[in-house]
Coordinates of C-alpha atoms in Angstrom, one line a residue:
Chain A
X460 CA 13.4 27.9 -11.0
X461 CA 10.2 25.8 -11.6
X462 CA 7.9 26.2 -8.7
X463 CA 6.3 22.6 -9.8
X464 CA 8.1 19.6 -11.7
X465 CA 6.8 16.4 -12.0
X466 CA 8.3 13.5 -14.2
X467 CA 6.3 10.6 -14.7
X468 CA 4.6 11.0 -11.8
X469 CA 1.3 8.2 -10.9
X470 CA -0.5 7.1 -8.0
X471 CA -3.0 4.3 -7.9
X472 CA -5.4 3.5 -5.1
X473 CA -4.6 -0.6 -5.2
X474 CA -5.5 -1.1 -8.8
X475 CA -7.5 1.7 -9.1
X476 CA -6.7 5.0 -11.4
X477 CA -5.5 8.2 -9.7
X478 CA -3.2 9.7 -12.1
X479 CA -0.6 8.2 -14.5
X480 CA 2.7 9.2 -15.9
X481 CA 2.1 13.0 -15.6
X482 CA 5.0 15.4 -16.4
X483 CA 4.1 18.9 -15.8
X484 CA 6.1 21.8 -15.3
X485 CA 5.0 25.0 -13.7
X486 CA 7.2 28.0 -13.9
X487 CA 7.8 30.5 -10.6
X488 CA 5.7 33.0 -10.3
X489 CA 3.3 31.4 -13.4
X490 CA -0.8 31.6 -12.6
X491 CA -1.8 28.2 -14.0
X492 CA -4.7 26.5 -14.0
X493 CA -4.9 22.6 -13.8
X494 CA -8.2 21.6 -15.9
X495 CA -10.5 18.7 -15.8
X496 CA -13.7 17.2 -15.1
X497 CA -14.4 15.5 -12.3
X498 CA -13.0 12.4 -11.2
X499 CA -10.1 13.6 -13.7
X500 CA -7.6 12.9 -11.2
X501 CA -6.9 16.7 -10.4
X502 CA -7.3 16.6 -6.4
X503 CA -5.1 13.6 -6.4
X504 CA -2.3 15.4 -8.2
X505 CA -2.6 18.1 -5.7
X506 CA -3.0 15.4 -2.6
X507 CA 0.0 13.9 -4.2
X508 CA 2.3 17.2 -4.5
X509 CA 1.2 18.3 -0.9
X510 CA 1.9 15.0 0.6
X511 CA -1.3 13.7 1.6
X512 CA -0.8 10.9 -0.9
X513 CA 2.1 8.8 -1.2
X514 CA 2.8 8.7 -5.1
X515 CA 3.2 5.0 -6.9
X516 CA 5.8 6.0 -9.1
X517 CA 7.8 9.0 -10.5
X518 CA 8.8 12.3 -8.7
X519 CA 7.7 15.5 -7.7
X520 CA 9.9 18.7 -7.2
X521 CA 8.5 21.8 -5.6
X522 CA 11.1 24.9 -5.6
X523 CA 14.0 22.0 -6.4
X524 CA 13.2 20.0 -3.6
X525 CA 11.8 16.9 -3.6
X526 CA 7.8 16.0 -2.0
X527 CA 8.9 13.0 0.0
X528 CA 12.4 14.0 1.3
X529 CA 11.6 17.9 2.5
X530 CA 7.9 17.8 2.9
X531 CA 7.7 20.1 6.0
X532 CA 10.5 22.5 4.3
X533 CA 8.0 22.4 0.9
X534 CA 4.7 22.6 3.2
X535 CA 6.4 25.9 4.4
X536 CA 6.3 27.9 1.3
X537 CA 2.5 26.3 0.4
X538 CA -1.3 28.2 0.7
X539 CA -3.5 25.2 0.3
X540 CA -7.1 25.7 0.0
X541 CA -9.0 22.0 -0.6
X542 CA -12.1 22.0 -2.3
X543 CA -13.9 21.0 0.5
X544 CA -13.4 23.4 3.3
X545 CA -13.6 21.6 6.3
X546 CA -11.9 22.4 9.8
X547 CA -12.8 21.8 13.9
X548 CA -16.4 22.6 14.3
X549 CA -16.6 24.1 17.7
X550 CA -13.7 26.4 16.9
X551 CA -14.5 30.5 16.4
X552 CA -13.1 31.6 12.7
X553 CA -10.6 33.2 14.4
X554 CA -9.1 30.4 16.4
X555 CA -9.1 28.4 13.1
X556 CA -6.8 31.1 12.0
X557 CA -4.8 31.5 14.8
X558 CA -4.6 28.0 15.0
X559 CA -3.4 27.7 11.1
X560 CA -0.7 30.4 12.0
X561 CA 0.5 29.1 15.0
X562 CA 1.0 25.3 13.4
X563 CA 3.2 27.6 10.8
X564 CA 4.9 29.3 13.9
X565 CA 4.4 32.6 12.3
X566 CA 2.5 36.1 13.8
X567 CA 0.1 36.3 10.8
X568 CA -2.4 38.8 12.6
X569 CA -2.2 42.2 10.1
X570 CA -2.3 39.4 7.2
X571 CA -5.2 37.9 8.2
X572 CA -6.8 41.0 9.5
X573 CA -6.7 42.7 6.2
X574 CA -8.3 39.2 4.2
X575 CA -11.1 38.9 6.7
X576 CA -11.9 42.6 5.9
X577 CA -12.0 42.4 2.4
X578 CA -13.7 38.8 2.4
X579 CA -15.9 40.5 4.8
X580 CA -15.8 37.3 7.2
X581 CA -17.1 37.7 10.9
X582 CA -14.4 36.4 12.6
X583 CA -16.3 35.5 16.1
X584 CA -18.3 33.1 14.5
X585 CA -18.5 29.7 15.3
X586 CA -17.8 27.0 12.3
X587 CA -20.6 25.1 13.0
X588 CA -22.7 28.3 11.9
X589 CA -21.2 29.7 8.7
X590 CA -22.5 28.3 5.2
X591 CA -20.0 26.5 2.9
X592 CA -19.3 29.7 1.3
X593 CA -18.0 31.4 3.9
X594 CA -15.9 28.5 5.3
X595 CA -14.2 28.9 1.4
X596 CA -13.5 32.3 3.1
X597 CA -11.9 30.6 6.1
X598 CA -9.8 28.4 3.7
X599 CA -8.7 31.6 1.9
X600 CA -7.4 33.2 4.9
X601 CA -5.6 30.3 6.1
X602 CA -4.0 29.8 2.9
X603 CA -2.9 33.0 1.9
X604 CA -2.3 35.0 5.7
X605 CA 1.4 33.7 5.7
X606 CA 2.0 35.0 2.2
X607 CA 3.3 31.6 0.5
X608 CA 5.7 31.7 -2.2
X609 CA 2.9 28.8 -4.0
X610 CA -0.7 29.1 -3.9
X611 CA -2.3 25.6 -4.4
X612 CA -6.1 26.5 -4.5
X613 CA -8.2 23.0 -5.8
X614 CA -11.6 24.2 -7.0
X615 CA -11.5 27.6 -5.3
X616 CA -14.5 29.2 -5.9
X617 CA -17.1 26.8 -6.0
X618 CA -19.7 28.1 -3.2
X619 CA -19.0 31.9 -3.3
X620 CA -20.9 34.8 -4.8
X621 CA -19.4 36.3 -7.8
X622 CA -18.5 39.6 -5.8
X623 CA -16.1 37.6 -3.6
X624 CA -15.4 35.5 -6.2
X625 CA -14.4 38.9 -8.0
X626 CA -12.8 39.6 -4.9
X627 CA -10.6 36.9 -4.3
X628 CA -9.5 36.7 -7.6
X629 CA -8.1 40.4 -7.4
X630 CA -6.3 39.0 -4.4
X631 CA -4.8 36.4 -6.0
X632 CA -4.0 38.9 -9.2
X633 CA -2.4 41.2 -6.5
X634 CA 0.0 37.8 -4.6
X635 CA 0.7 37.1 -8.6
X636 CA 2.4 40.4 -9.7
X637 CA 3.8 40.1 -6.1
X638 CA 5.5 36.8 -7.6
X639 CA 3.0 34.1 -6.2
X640 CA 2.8 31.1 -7.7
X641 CA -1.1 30.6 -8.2
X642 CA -1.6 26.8 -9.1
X643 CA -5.3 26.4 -9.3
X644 CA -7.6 23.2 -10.3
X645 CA -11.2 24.0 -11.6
X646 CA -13.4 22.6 -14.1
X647 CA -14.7 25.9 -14.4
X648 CA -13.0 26.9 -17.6
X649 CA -14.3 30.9 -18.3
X650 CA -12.3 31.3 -14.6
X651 CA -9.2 30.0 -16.3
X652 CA -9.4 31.7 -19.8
X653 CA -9.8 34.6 -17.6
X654 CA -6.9 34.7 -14.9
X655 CA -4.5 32.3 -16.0
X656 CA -1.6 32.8 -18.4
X657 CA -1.0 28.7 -18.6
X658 CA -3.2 25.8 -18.0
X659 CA -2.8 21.9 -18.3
X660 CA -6.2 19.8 -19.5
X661 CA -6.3 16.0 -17.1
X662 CA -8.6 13.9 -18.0
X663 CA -9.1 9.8 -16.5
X664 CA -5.4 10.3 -14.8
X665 CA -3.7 11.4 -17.9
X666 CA -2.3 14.8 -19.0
X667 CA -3.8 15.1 -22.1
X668 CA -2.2 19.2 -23.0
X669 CA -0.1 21.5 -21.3
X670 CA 0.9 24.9 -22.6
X671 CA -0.4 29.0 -22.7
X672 CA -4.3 30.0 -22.5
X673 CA -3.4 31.6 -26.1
X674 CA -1.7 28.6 -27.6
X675 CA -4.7 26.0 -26.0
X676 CA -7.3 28.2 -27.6
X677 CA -6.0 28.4 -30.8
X678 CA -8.0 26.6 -33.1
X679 CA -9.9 26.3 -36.9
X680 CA -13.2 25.5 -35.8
X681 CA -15.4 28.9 -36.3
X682 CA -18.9 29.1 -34.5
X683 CA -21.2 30.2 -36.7
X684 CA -25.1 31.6 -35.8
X685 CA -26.7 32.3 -39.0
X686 CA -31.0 33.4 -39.2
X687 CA -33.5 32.8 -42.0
X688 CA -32.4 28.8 -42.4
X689 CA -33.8 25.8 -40.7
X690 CA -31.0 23.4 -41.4
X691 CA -26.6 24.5 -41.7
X692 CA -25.0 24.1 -45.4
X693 CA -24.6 20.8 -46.9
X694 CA -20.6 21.2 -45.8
X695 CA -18.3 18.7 -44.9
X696 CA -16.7 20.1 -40.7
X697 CA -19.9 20.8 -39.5
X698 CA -20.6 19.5 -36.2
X699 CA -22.6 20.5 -33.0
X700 CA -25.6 21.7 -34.7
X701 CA -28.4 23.1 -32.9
X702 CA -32.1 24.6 -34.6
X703 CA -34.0 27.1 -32.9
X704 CA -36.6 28.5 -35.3
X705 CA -35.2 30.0 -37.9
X706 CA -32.1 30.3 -36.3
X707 CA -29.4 27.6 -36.6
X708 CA -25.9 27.8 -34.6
X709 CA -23.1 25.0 -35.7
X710 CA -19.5 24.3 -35.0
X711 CA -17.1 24.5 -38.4
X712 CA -13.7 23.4 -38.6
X713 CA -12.7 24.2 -42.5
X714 CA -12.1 26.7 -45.0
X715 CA -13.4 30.0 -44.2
X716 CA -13.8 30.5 -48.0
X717 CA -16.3 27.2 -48.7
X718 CA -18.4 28.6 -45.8
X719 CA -19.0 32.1 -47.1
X720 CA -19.5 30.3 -50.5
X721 CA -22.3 27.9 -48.8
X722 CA -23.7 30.4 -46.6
X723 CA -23.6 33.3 -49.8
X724 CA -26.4 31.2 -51.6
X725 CA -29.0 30.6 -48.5
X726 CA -32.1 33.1 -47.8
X727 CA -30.1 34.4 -44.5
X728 CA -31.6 37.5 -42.5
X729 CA -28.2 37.6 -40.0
X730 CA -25.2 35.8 -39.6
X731 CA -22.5 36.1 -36.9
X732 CA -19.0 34.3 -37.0
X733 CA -17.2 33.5 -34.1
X734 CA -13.7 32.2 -31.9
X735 CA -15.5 29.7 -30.0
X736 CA -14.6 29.9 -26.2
X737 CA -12.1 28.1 -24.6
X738 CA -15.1 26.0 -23.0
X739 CA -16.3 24.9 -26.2
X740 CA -13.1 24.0 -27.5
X741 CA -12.0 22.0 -24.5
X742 CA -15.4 19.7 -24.2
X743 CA -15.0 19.7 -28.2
X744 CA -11.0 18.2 -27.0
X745 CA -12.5 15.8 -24.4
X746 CA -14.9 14.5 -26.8
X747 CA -12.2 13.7 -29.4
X748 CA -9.9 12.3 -27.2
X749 CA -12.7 9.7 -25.9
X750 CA -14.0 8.9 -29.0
Chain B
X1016 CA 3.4 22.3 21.5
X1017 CA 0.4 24.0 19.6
X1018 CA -1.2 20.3 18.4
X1019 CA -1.2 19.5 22.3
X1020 CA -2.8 22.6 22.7
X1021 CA -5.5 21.8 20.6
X1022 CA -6.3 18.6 21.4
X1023 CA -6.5 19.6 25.4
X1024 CA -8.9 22.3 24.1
X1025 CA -10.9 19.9 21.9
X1026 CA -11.3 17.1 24.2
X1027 CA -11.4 19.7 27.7
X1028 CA -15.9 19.4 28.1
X1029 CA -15.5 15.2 27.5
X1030 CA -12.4 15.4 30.4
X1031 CA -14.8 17.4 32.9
X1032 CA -17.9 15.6 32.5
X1033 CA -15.7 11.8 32.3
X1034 CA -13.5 13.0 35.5
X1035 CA -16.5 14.5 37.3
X1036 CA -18.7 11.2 36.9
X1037 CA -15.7 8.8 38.1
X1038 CA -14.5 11.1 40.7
X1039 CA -18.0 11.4 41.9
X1040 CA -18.7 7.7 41.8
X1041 CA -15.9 7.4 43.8
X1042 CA -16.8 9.8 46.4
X1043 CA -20.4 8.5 46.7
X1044 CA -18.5 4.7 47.4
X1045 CA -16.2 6.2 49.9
X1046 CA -19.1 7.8 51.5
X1047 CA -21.8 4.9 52.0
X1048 CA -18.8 2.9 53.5
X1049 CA -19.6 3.5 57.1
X1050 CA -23.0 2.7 56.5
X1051 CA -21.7 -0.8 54.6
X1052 CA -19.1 -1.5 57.4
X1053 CA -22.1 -1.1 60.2
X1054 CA -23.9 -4.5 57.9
X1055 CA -20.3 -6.0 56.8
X1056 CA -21.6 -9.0 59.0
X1057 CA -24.1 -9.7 56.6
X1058 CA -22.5 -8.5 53.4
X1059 CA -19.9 -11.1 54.2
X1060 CA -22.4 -13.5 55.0
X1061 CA -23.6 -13.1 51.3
X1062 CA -20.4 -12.8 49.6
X1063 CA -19.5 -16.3 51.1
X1064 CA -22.8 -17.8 49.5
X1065 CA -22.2 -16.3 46.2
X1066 CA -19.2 -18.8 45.4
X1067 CA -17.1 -18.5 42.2
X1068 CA -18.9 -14.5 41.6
X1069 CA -17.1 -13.5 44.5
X1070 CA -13.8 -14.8 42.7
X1071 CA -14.6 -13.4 39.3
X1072 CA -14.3 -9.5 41.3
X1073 CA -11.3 -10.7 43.5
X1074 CA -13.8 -10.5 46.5
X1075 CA -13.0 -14.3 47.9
X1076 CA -9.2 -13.2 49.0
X1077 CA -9.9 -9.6 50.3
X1078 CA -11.7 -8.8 53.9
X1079 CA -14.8 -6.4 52.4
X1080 CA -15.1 -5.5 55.8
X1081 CA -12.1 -3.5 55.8
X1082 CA -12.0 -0.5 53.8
X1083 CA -8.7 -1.2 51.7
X1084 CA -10.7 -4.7 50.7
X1085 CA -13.8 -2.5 50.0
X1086 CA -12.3 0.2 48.2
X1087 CA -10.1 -2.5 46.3
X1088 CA -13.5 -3.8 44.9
X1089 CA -16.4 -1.3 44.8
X1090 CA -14.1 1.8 43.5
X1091 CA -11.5 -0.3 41.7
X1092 CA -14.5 -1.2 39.4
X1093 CA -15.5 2.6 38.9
X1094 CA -12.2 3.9 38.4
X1095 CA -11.3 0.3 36.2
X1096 CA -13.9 0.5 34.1
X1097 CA -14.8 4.0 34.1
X1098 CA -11.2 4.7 33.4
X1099 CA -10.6 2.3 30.9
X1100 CA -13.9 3.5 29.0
X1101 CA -12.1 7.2 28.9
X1102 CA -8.9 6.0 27.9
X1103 CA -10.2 3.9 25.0
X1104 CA -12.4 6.7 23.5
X1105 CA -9.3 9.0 24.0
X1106 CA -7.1 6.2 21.9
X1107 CA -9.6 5.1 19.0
X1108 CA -10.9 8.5 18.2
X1109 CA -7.4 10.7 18.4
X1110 CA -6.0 9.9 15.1
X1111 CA -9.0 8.4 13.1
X1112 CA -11.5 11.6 13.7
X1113 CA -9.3 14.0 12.1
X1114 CA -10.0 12.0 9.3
X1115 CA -14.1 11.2 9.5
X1116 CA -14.5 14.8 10.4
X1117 CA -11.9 15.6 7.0
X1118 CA -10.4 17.8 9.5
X1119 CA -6.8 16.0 8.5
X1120 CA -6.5 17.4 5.0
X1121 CA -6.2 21.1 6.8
X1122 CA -4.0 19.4 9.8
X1123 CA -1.8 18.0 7.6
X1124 CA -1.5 20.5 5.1
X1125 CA 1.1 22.8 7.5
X1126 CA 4.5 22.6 8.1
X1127 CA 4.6 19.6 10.4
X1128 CA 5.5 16.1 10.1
X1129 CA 3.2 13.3 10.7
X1130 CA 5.7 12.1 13.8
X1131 CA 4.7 15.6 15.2
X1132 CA 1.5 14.8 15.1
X1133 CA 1.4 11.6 16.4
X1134 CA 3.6 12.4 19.1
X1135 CA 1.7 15.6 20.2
X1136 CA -1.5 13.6 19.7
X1137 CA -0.1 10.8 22.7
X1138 CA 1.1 13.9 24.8
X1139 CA -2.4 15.0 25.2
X1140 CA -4.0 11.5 25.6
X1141 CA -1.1 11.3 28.5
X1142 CA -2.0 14.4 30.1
X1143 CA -5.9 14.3 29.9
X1144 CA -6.0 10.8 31.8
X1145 CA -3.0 11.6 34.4
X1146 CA -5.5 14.6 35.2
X1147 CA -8.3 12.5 35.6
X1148 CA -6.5 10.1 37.5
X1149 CA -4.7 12.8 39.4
X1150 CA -8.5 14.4 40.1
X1151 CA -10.0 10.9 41.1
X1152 CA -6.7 10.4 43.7
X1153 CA -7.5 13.6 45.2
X1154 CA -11.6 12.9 45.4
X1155 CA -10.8 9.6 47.2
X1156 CA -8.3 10.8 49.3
X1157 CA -11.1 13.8 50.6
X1158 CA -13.6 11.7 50.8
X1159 CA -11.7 8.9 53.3
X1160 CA -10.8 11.8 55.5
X1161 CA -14.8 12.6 55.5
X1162 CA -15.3 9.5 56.7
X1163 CA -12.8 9.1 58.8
X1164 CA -10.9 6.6 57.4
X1165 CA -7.1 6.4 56.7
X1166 CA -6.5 4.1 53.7
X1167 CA -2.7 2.6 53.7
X1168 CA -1.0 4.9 51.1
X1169 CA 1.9 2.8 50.0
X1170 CA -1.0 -0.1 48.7
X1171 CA -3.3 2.9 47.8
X1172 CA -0.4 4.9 45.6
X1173 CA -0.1 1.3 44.2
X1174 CA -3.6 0.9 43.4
X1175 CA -4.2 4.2 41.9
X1176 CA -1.2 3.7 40.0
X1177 CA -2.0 -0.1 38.4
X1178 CA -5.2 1.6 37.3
X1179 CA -3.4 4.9 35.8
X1180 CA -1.2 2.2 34.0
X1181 CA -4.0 0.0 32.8
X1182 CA -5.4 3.6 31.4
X1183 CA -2.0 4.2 29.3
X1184 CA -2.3 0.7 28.4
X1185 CA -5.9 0.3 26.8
X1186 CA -5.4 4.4 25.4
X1187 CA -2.0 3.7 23.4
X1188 CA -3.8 0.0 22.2
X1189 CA -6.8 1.9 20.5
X1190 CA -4.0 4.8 19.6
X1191 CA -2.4 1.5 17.5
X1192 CA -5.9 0.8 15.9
X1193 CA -6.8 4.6 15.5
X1194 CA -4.3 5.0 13.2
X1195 CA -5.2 2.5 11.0
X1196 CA -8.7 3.8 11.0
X1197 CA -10.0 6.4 8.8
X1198 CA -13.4 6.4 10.2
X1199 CA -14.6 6.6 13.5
X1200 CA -13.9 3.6 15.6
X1201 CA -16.4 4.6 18.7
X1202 CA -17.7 1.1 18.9
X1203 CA -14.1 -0.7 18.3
X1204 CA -12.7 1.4 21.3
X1205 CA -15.6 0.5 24.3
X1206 CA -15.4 -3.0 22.8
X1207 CA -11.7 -3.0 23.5
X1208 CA -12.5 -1.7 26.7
X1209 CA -15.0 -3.9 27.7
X1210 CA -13.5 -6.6 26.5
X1211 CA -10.5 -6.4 28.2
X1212 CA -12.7 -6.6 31.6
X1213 CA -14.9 -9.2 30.8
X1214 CA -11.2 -11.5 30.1
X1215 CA -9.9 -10.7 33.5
X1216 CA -13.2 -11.8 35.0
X1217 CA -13.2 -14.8 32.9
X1218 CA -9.9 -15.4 33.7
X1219 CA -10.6 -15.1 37.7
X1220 CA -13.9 -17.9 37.2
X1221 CA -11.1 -21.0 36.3
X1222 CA -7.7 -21.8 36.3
X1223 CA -7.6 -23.2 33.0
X1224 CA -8.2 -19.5 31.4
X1225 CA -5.3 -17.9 33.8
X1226 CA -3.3 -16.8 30.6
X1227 CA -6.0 -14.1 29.9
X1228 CA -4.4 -12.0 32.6
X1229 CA -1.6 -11.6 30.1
X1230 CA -3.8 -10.2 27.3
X1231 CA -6.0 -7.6 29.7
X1232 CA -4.4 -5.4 31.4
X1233 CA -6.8 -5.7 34.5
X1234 CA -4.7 -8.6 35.2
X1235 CA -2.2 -6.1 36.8
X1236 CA -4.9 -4.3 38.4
X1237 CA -6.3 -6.9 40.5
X1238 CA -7.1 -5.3 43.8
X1239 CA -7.0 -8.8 45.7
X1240 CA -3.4 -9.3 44.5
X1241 CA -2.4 -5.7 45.2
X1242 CA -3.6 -5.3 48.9
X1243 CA -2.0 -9.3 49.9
X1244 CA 1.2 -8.8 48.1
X1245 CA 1.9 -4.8 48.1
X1246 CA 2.6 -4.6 44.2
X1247 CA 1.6 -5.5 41.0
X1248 CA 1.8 -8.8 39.3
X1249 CA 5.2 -8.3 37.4
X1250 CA 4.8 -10.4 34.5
X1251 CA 1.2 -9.0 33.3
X1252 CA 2.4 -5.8 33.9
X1253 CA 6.0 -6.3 31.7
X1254 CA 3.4 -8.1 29.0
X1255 CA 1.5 -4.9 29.5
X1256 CA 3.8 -2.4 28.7
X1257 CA 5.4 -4.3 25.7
X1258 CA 1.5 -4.0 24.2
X1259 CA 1.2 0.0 25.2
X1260 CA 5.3 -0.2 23.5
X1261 CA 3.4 -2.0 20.5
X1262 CA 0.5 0.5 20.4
X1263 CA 2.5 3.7 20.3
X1264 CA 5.0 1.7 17.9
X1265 CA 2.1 1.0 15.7
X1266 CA 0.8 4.3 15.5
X1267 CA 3.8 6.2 14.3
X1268 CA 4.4 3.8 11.8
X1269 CA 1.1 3.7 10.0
X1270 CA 0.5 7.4 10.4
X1271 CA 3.6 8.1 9.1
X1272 CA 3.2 6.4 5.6
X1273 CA -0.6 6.6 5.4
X1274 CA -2.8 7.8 2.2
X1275 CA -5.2 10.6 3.6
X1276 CA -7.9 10.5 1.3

């Protein structure tokens, strides 16, 4: 069963753009990561599958069963975790949680025990006193302490250190082998490439790509660092050049064979040829599609 | 019941320090009335001279001298206004400050529908101004046995219950707005409040103004009215209770379809 299915799915805010026509498919127990800049439109799809938006056209399925007919049912079987993590000021962490739990009617005590403890959150603390980072860590427990079949988690780990960061990814590894659904939005693309197995690019509303980490990175282009020159070959695919000295770094989409030939008859010291990163090669795909 | 729950815990400091000022006000009235009734000679004396002001409070049909008449006037005014003030803030800010404090994206997020909400939501309003109303009847009734008065308690029950109405009535009105808010409507709610005074005492200055008794719910409060006839003015309280109808009506259907940003 897919644990996400949208068809044609849109939502405008009166005539302005939040998404359009997006048909994205996200397998059970899939880690998936929903990719964009900002403004893409990626918190509105997630507002939109959770409820909080009412969408303009198309549908959304979540386990087989539709957003605006069993919202409560779907809401169930959901971790959210919003980008901005905001909850009751005056509350202790702990009544936030218990709170959380007790608006799921569930007895989620061990669960949350054993996240506060390895997101090392003080749990008598008022809200009004932690830092944004650890109100992410409040958002985490209350998303994952009633162990949800789907994790939605938009921009997760903006505002934590990259030891919890480390940390709450190796949660989230853990609920995955479990059979979690992870559905995560970030614009952080290195987070992706490194935890998810499929990702879907968004960009001004629209799905632009959707498939596996492997099949989105696959490309021609080479990056290529090469020392001893002050300007690239005369080559035809060259692109995103950058001089440092006597060091000069390019982007080239062509035949391997005409840039060993090129590069075989310049005075180099060093040269290195590489897979660019999925970063590169996604604001190399934004680029493109805007131009 | 655990949305109830929260909002008695969130809103429990503003219902001490709101039910501890009216129910105080009210005591300190009670208490200065023996003192009052000893110089009621005068006071009438004054009232008489002050023409259509006396009418605007309902003071021109009411004996101030005796202490239905002057607890009809002096702590119908704290417990009308006061009250109303409470109920308003309750009203305009229950729905809308879940949504200028972004609390609502983590409220709504759970397994509960929006009804739920809503309806849990008016539950506490409810409860939090029957207590203070339930508080203030208490005060008032102490504080006439310390001074040795017996108030008449079918018109008093009536009194205290016009005002507990007129609470209801002004709360599930800014409930109505509140939902259509989605920032903080502080200054809409005591306007409503306020408003809704300043008609009735426009509406007691001249005859050709009467039908703004229908729109404020003071209307049915009117102490004057209350003490001479032993009940409330049925038709501003039926046009009351269609608008409290229209407020709660209003709220569950705009919460219920609304875009939470």
């Amino acid at each position: 069963m897919d644990a996400i299915k949208t068809e044609a799915l849109t939502k405008y805010y009166g005539k302005a753009r939040g998404i359009i026509d997006i048909d994205l498919v996200v397998p059970e127990g899939d880690f998936f990561g929903f990719i964009g800049p900002n403004g893409a439109g990626k918190s509105t799809m997630i507002r939109t599958l959770l409820g909080l938006l009412s969408p303009t056209g198309g549908t959304a399925d979540i386990f087989g069963k539709d957003i605006g007919e069993k919202k409560e049912e779907i809401l169930g079987d959901i971790g959210y975790m919003p980008s901005e993590a905001v909850f009751y000021r005056n509350l202790k962490v702990r009544e936030v949680i218990s709170f959380s739990a007790n608006l799921r009617n569930r007895d989620c005590k061990e669960e949350a025990r054993k996240l506060c403890e390895r997101l090392e959150l003080d749990t008598e603390k008022k809200i009004s006193e932690l830092s944004f980072g650890n109100r992410k860590k409040v958002s985490i427990v209350c998303a994952l302490q009633h162990r949800p079949k789907l994790c939605v988690l938009d921009e997760p780990t903006s505002g934590l250190d990259p030891l919890m960061q480390k940390e709450f990814y190796d949660i989230l590894e853990e609920r995955n082998a479990e059979g979690t659904t992870i559905f995560l939005s970030s614009h952080v693309l290195s987070e992706v490439q490194r935890h998810c197995r499929h990702a879907a690019v968004i960009r001004e509303g629209r799905l632009l790509v959707s498939g596996s980490i492997e099949d989105l990175g696959k490309t021609q282009a080479k990056r290529v660092t090469a020392r001893g020159i002050s300007a690239p070959p005369a080559l035809d695919g060259i692109r995103d050049t950058a001089v440092h000295g006597d060091t000069v770094n390019f982007l080239y989409s062509g035949e391997t064979k005409k840039l060993l030939a090129a590069l075989s008859l310049l005075p180099l010291t060093d040269v290195n040829i590489a897979e660019p990163d999925l970063e590169e090669i996604f604001m190399h795909y934004y680029r493109e599609e805007a131009e | 019941m655990v949305i109830l729950r929260h909002e008695l815990k969130q809103g429990r400091n503003a219902l001490i320090i709101w039910t501890a000022v009216i129910a105080g006000m009210l005591s300190i009235c009670i208490l200065i009335y023996p003192e009052m009734k000893s110089q009621m000679d005068e006071i009438s004396g004054m009232l008489s001279e002050m023409g259509s002001f006396s009418a605007a409070f309902g003071m021109d049909k009411i004996n101030f001298g005796e202490f239905m008449g002057f607890f009809g006037v002096e702590c119908g005014n704290v417990l009308g206004l006061g009250g109303a003030f409470f109920a308003a803030l309750l009203g305009i800010l229950s729905l809308a400050k879940e949504e200028k404090e972004q609390t609502a994206e983590f409220l709504l997020t759970h397994p509960i529908s929006r009804k739920t909400v809503v309806a849990q939501k008016l539950g506490a309003m409810m409860v939090q101004i029957v207590l203070l109303n339930i508080v203030s009847a208490v005060v008032v009734a102490l504080s006439a046995f310390m001074v040795g008065e017996t108030p008449e308690v079918k018109t008093m029950a009536i009194l205290l219950l016009a005002y507990l109405i007129m609470q209801v009535e002004t709360a599930a009105v800014c409930f109505g707005i509140s939902a259509f808010l989605n920032r903080g409507g502080l200054g809409i709610g005591l306007g409503i409040a306020a408003l809704f005074y300043f008609l009735n005492i426009v509406a007691n200055l001249t005859e050709n103004v009467k039908f703004l008794k229908y729109i404020t719910p003071f209307g049915y409060t009117e102490s004057s009215y209350i003490i001479v006839n032993g009940s409330m003015e049925v038709r501003y309280l039926a046009v009351g209770l269609v608008l409290t109808a229209a407020g709660i009506w209003a709220a569950f259907w705009k919460y219920g379809k609304k875009d939470i940003r």
